[in-house]
Amino acid sequence: MTKMIQCISPVDGQVYAERPALSLSEAQMVAERARAAQAEWAARPLEERIALVKAGVAKLSEMKEQIVEELAWQMGRPTRYGGEFGGVNDRTEYMSSIAAESLAPMVVEDSNRFLRQIAREPVGVVFIIAPWNYPYLTTINTLAPALIAGNTVVLKHASQTLLVGERLAEAFHAAGIPEDVFQNVYLTHDVTEALIQSRAFGFINFTGSVGGGAAIERAAAGTFTGLGLELGGKDPGYVMDDADLDAAVDSLMDGAMYNAGQCCCGIERIYVHESLYDAFVEKAVAWVKNLKLGNPFDASTTIGPMANKRFAHTVREQIAEAVAEGATALIDPALFPEDDGGAYLAPQILVNVNHEMRVMREESFGPVVGIMSVSNDAEAIAAMNDSPYGLTCSLWTSDPERAAEVGAHVQTGTVFMNRCDYLDPALCWTGCKDTGRGGSLSVLGFYSVTRPKSYHLKKVTK
């Protein structure tokens, strides 16, 4: 019997979309078509591939109204925020602009005797396993450079954002990218793992949970397939004694609560210098009380439901455990009557927290943040590093040298000063520890989807 993959909308708890999953033999045929199409695609001039990718993104932007509505139904993001088009366009434009230089051979010697150089070749078929929280942005991070570099792509999207892959394929095919060059698929976990085990791909990019990343690694064991894994996060913010307090509150609380806290690099714990702690907490509470929880189609809604009621259940458990262990919850849930005990979850700030509490150690991925007081940089660094994750950290100070010094001691993929929850396409998006390995965007993003090939050409025989 064919298994159906369903998207249960967090808006009303109903089935919003469902699609039949491919059988293993059907999935293998997809991979075979991708392999067969790759050489011809790679033979096209780089400028042509760039133009087609940019045209695909332009076609996607034409679907904005439809996509924004679909995102609200699929994962609950308020329509007032308008989708992810700014980032999708910016990242595609930047990666297109650096493609020629990034993919050009590294010439060691070009003399009358030798041509010695390192070229970049596409890895073949790139498999993208994309998440639901920023479904277009996370996909484009690998999709654009992979296609530009001459690879074909197979995309498997999360069931929670089942329609995203369809829209991307629709847009890119309408722009002229051949159907076998970019294919969207619906797969069960067992078929996905079997494809990986069969060495169907040259590179796999996965964004998701630590458990999911471990499953991908196990499936790929012995295949020597390249992996890019962006997994969990528990990103800290540190407010130093010389910080702009109002700016820190506004940015860090937005970083903690935007998208109902469902951001890979969202702020999940905040450390504040003791001299600013009380004022920061007071302003943070006032900031959160101004949020409006509700239906994502309501223009006044600033925080919608979490993507699935089981995700909200995890956050509620973490909050309840922390309070039972001595934490203080500063937001009265009664201020948010839309909290239904299901996917709609009131935001929360916790103080009197410590690192024995699950809410300060495990990924929450929801609208809750714990705030702790620290007395100096060394104490803050130790707290920030006391985590199994390392994606970003956000440092708030008026002194760039101090930020650089502190950042050098933080185990993380990106150090921000006076900002957070942001991705710069010119910089490599990467992490350490249980956050995973590999990197996307920047010149290194092109290196992920290509392999080096050395040429040692002796032009003379004597």
XYZ file of C-alpha atoms in Angstrom:
462
model
C 0.000 0.000 0.000
C 1.287 3.456 -0.921
C 2.131 5.553 2.124
C 0.697 9.071 2.151
C 2.812 11.904 3.537
C 0.662 14.510 5.242
C 0.998 18.117 6.324
C -1.160 18.781 9.383
C -1.802 22.523 9.562
C -1.066 24.094 12.951
C -3.727 26.709 12.197
C -6.678 24.339 12.614
C -5.200 20.873 13.149
C -6.566 19.589 9.846
C -4.797 17.845 6.955
C -3.743 20.694 4.679
C -1.956 18.647 2.020
C -0.947 15.060 1.369
C 1.105 13.338 -1.289
C 1.976 9.690 -2.051
C 5.509 8.687 -1.099
C 7.699 7.147 -3.772
C 8.593 3.490 -3.562
C 12.277 2.596 -3.460
C 12.285 1.612 -7.129
C 10.593 4.881 -8.086
C 13.088 6.849 -6.002
C 15.993 5.013 -7.615
C 14.660 5.995 -11.039
C 14.647 9.643 -9.916
C 18.300 9.372 -8.915
C 19.163 7.658 -12.187
C 17.505 10.413 -14.222
C 19.408 13.000 -12.221
C 22.706 11.229 -12.905
C 21.915 10.911 -16.598
C 21.094 14.616 -16.900
C 24.102 15.928 -14.986
C 26.801 15.849 -17.660
C 24.742 17.822 -20.172
C 23.766 20.356 -17.523
C 27.393 20.803 -16.426
C 28.432 21.272 -20.066
C 26.308 24.394 -20.353
C 28.237 27.650 -19.945
C 28.426 28.907 -16.365
C 26.720 32.155 -17.364
C 23.767 30.196 -18.733
C 23.366 28.155 -15.552
C 23.524 31.321 -13.468
C 20.908 33.022 -15.633
C 18.553 30.052 -15.370
C 18.870 29.841 -11.582
C 18.208 33.562 -11.228
C 15.241 33.242 -13.579
C 13.906 30.425 -11.409
C 14.073 32.600 -8.314
C 12.350 35.409 -10.232
C 9.534 33.008 -11.150
C 9.301 32.014 -7.494
C 8.940 35.650 -6.462
C 5.982 35.964 -8.811
C 4.197 33.389 -6.636
C 4.639 35.470 -3.477
C 0.980 35.912 -2.581
C 0.236 32.208 -2.939
C 3.397 31.138 -1.107
C 2.858 33.437 1.877
C -0.627 32.008 2.362
C 0.638 28.446 2.013
C 3.387 29.031 4.578
C 0.840 30.274 7.094
C -1.242 27.138 6.622
C 1.742 24.773 6.631
C 3.856 26.067 9.504
C 1.980 28.947 11.092
C 4.080 31.982 10.218
C 1.998 35.194 10.256
C 1.278 36.515 6.784
C 2.308 40.021 7.873
C 5.948 38.930 7.530
C 5.573 38.190 3.839
C 7.545 34.995 3.365
C 11.278 34.615 2.743
C 11.746 36.332 -0.592
C 14.225 38.989 0.506
C 16.696 36.411 1.756
C 16.107 34.033 -1.145
C 16.828 36.780 -3.664
C 19.826 38.184 -1.769
C 21.487 34.809 -1.328
C 20.926 33.796 -4.934
C 22.255 37.117 -6.191
C 25.376 36.926 -4.037
C 26.205 33.327 -4.884
C 25.703 34.142 -8.565
C 28.043 37.115 -8.295
C 30.932 35.084 -6.858
C 30.416 31.925 -8.926
C 32.955 32.614 -11.655
C 35.732 33.465 -9.221
C 34.837 30.695 -6.767
C 34.733 27.991 -9.431
C 37.763 29.177 -11.413
C 40.869 26.965 -11.340
C 43.525 27.779 -8.755
C 46.566 28.179 -10.999
C 49.856 27.237 -9.364
C 51.987 27.569 -12.501
C 51.280 28.452 -16.107
C 54.656 28.666 -17.837
C 56.176 27.449 -21.066
C 56.989 24.200 -19.246
C 54.017 23.418 -17.015
C 50.363 24.067 -16.365
C 49.673 23.132 -12.767
C 46.260 23.929 -11.364
C 43.437 22.775 -9.126
C 40.041 22.785 -10.813
C 36.594 22.467 -9.205
C 34.288 19.779 -10.582
C 30.634 19.205 -9.673
C 30.063 16.241 -7.368
C 27.221 14.939 -9.568
C 23.831 14.636 -7.890
C 23.163 16.744 -4.796
C 20.465 15.551 -2.398
C 18.849 18.259 -0.251
C 16.806 17.239 2.792
C 15.204 20.516 3.830
C 13.510 21.628 7.072
C 10.171 23.325 7.630
C 11.105 26.347 9.748
C 12.626 28.454 6.935
C 11.746 26.158 4.071
C 12.740 28.381 1.136
C 15.823 29.993 2.661
C 17.387 26.751 3.848
C 16.775 25.114 0.480
C 18.176 27.961 -1.617
C 21.394 27.930 0.451
C 22.385 24.693 -1.293
C 20.090 24.611 -4.318
C 21.450 27.767 -5.963
C 25.185 26.977 -5.677
C 24.643 23.299 -6.504
C 22.879 24.058 -9.788
C 25.236 26.901 -10.653
C 28.238 24.619 -10.119
C 26.867 22.081 -12.597
C 25.219 19.511 -10.338
C 21.733 18.120 -10.665
C 19.562 18.276 -7.545
C 16.999 16.045 -5.845
C 14.991 17.816 -3.128
C 13.109 16.125 -0.296
C 11.234 18.617 1.822
C 9.872 18.210 5.321
C 6.317 16.894 5.530
C 5.323 20.019 7.478
C 6.118 22.138 4.393
C 5.033 19.636 1.800
C 4.209 22.196 -0.881
C 7.498 24.104 -0.815
C 9.372 21.655 -3.026
C 6.514 21.740 -5.513
C 6.634 25.523 -5.757
C 10.403 25.546 -6.200
C 10.238 22.909 -8.926
C 7.353 24.713 -10.616
C 9.270 27.996 -10.653
C 12.604 26.576 -11.774
C 11.069 24.439 -14.507
C 9.054 27.405 -15.763
C 12.337 29.327 -15.992
C 13.825 26.678 -18.277
C 15.738 24.373 -15.951
C 15.140 20.819 -17.231
C 12.895 18.633 -15.092
C 15.564 15.957 -14.586
C 18.086 18.572 -13.491
C 15.949 19.570 -10.494
C 13.476 17.048 -9.088
C 11.213 17.306 -6.054
C 10.360 14.060 -4.284
C 8.263 12.712 -1.400
C 10.095 10.004 0.526
C 9.688 7.984 3.697
C 12.632 7.685 6.072
C 13.380 4.092 5.101
C 13.457 4.859 1.377
C 15.614 7.920 2.032
C 18.120 5.837 3.980
C 18.150 3.113 1.320
C 18.922 5.659 -1.389
C 21.790 7.068 0.641
C 23.141 3.591 1.387
C 23.114 2.797 -2.346
C 25.483 5.714 -3.029
C 22.869 7.467 -5.171
C 24.277 10.936 -4.472
C 27.538 12.827 -4.618
C 26.666 15.141 -1.744
C 23.904 15.274 0.855
C 22.814 18.435 2.624
C 20.591 17.914 5.666
C 19.140 20.551 7.960
C 17.270 19.217 10.958
C 17.627 17.507 14.300
C 20.741 15.950 15.798
C 18.992 12.585 15.688
C 18.211 13.062 12.022
C 21.820 13.971 11.290
C 23.036 10.868 13.092
C 20.646 8.758 11.005
C 22.030 10.326 7.811
C 25.594 9.585 8.915
C 24.719 5.967 9.683
C 23.046 5.549 6.291
C 26.041 7.071 4.510
C 28.630 5.061 6.449
C 31.057 3.397 4.074
C 29.773 5.218 0.993
C 32.240 8.128 1.381
C 29.454 10.483 0.331
C 30.056 14.092 1.301
C 27.723 15.383 4.020
C 26.668 18.855 5.098
C 24.778 18.701 8.405
C 23.188 21.719 10.090
C 21.627 20.311 13.215
C 20.524 21.657 16.588
C 21.295 24.934 18.291
C 21.063 26.631 21.666
C 22.379 30.031 20.657
C 23.398 32.451 23.416
C 23.331 36.210 23.690
C 25.722 38.064 25.988
C 24.968 41.650 27.042
C 28.134 43.312 28.335
C 28.245 46.186 30.774
C 28.850 48.762 28.005
C 26.033 47.554 25.721
C 23.280 49.679 24.195
C 20.575 48.265 26.450
C 17.509 49.168 24.385
C 19.056 47.859 21.179
C 20.087 44.641 22.916
C 16.614 44.031 24.315
C 14.904 44.720 21.010
C 17.191 42.499 18.917
C 17.677 39.641 21.360
C 13.991 39.318 22.195
C 13.090 39.434 18.528
C 15.738 36.775 17.959
C 14.155 34.670 20.688
C 10.504 35.066 19.667
C 10.385 35.597 15.897
C 8.788 32.723 13.987
C 7.510 31.467 17.368
C 11.127 30.817 18.312
C 11.507 28.293 15.505
C 14.811 29.560 14.123
C 18.016 27.569 13.708
C 19.991 30.526 15.056
C 17.273 31.889 17.341
C 18.340 33.174 20.755
C 17.563 30.530 23.374
C 19.556 31.770 26.378
C 20.749 35.233 27.407
C 23.539 36.206 29.804
C 23.500 39.812 31.059
C 26.167 41.638 33.023
C 24.966 42.097 36.575
C 25.013 45.885 36.251
C 22.363 45.759 33.499
C 20.521 42.590 34.485
C 17.494 44.056 36.278
C 16.916 46.713 33.628
C 17.295 44.186 30.818
C 14.791 41.779 32.354
C 12.274 44.550 32.972
C 12.492 45.784 29.380
C 12.429 42.229 27.985
C 9.202 41.445 29.839
C 7.591 44.612 28.524
C 8.747 43.700 24.992
C 7.185 40.241 25.120
C 3.925 41.528 26.575
C 3.468 43.553 23.386
C 3.381 40.437 21.246
C 0.062 39.277 19.791
C -0.479 35.527 19.649
C -3.108 34.438 17.183
C -4.227 33.217 13.804
C -1.435 33.846 11.268
C -3.923 35.301 8.774
C -4.837 38.099 11.204
C -2.836 41.211 10.293
C -2.373 42.068 13.985
C -0.776 38.713 14.824
C 2.953 38.926 15.546
C 3.436 35.359 16.786
C 1.537 32.482 15.255
C 1.145 28.850 16.311
C 4.114 26.552 16.462
C 4.344 24.301 13.426
C 3.066 21.252 15.279
C 1.411 20.729 18.645
C 4.059 18.176 19.610
C 6.734 20.879 19.246
C 4.721 23.122 21.580
C 4.352 20.209 24.004
C 8.150 19.933 24.262
C 8.458 23.631 25.117
C 5.675 23.420 27.705
C 7.456 20.479 29.313
C 10.742 22.381 29.491
C 9.049 25.407 31.063
C 7.146 23.323 33.618
C 10.260 21.386 34.603
C 12.275 24.589 35.013
C 9.625 26.175 37.240
C 9.429 23.001 39.324
C 13.210 23.205 39.745
C 13.128 26.814 40.956
C 12.890 29.019 37.866
C 10.503 31.959 37.793
C 8.197 32.483 34.814
C 7.704 36.210 34.233
C 4.937 36.106 31.615
C 1.413 35.303 32.788
C -0.101 32.984 30.141
C -3.447 34.659 30.828
C -2.100 37.632 28.845
C -2.279 35.368 25.802
C -5.756 33.777 25.879
C -5.161 32.311 22.419
C -2.863 29.702 24.043
C -4.973 26.596 23.465
C -2.730 23.989 25.024
C -1.924 22.792 21.503
C 0.083 24.475 18.755
C -0.778 27.999 19.978
C 1.716 28.674 22.772
C 2.170 31.817 24.884
C 5.721 33.216 24.869
C 7.706 32.947 28.094
C 10.729 34.462 29.853
C 12.398 32.502 32.641
C 14.758 33.830 35.326
C 16.395 32.102 38.300
C 17.486 29.491 35.790
C 20.661 27.424 35.773
C 22.440 25.000 33.510
C 21.050 21.979 35.313
C 17.690 22.792 33.741
C 16.725 21.236 30.424
C 15.442 24.577 29.125
C 18.981 25.973 29.349
C 20.732 22.971 27.831
C 18.454 21.264 25.306
C 17.152 22.893 22.147
C 13.727 24.431 22.799
C 12.950 25.705 19.303
C 10.032 27.666 20.660
C 9.069 31.047 22.172
C 10.902 30.713 25.486
C 14.182 32.157 26.699
C 16.090 31.926 29.957
C 18.029 34.935 31.277
C 20.954 34.712 33.705
C 23.182 37.310 35.383
C 26.972 37.128 34.953
C 29.719 39.188 36.591
C 32.396 39.236 33.885
C 33.441 38.052 30.428
C 35.082 34.873 31.709
C 31.877 33.784 33.426
C 29.859 34.556 30.298
C 32.261 32.627 28.055
C 32.098 29.589 30.327
C 28.288 29.710 30.280
C 28.078 30.146 26.509
C 30.415 27.182 25.990
C 28.499 25.004 28.457
C 26.367 23.564 25.673
C 26.525 20.623 23.285
C 25.731 23.024 20.420
C 27.611 25.756 18.569
C 25.914 27.654 15.744
C 26.032 31.376 16.611
C 26.577 33.684 19.558
C 25.430 37.294 19.866
C 27.691 39.739 21.732
C 26.486 43.190 22.786
C 29.144 45.810 23.465
C 30.418 49.137 22.169
C 33.949 47.726 21.897
C 34.711 45.672 18.732
C 38.082 44.546 20.105
C 36.419 43.191 23.224
C 33.822 41.403 21.090
C 36.555 39.832 18.976
C 38.466 38.730 22.083
C 35.390 37.182 23.689
C 34.280 35.659 20.386
C 37.656 33.970 19.942
C 36.948 31.942 23.076
C 33.372 30.949 22.227
C 32.832 27.545 20.630
C 30.564 28.579 17.784
C 30.204 28.815 14.016
C 29.455 32.552 13.820
C 30.180 35.433 16.184
C 27.782 38.375 15.950
C 28.338 41.772 17.523
C 25.279 43.952 18.128
C 23.015 41.747 16.019
C 21.675 38.204 15.970
C 19.513 35.744 14.052
C 20.981 36.789 10.717
C 22.734 35.074 7.842
C 25.298 36.890 5.679
C 25.687 35.061 2.335
C 29.274 36.309 2.034
C 30.199 34.382 5.187
C 30.169 30.638 5.627
C 27.139 29.306 7.506
C 28.598 26.598 9.713
C 28.593 25.162 13.198
C 30.540 22.988 15.588
C 29.917 20.284 18.188
C 26.415 18.758 17.913
C 25.342 21.541 15.561
C 26.987 19.478 12.838
C 29.601 19.903 10.161
C 30.141 21.376 6.739
C 29.178 24.826 5.561
C 26.933 26.570 3.091
C 27.045 29.930 1.277
C 30.177 32.040 0.674
C 32.950 30.649 -1.503
C 33.052 27.638 0.814
C 29.475 26.852 -0.151
C 30.665 26.233 -3.701
C 33.454 24.030 -2.355
C 30.858 21.844 -0.611
C 29.117 20.971 -3.886
C 32.300 20.532 -5.947
C 35.435 18.454 -5.614
C 39.019 19.454 -6.320
C 40.712 17.984 -9.379
C 44.417 18.578 -9.890
C 46.076 19.023 -13.286
C 49.817 18.575 -13.678
C 50.443 19.155 -17.381
C 54.025 19.048 -18.527
C 54.263 20.894 -21.843
C 57.724 19.619 -22.778
C 59.344 16.202 -22.758
C 62.851 17.267 -21.821
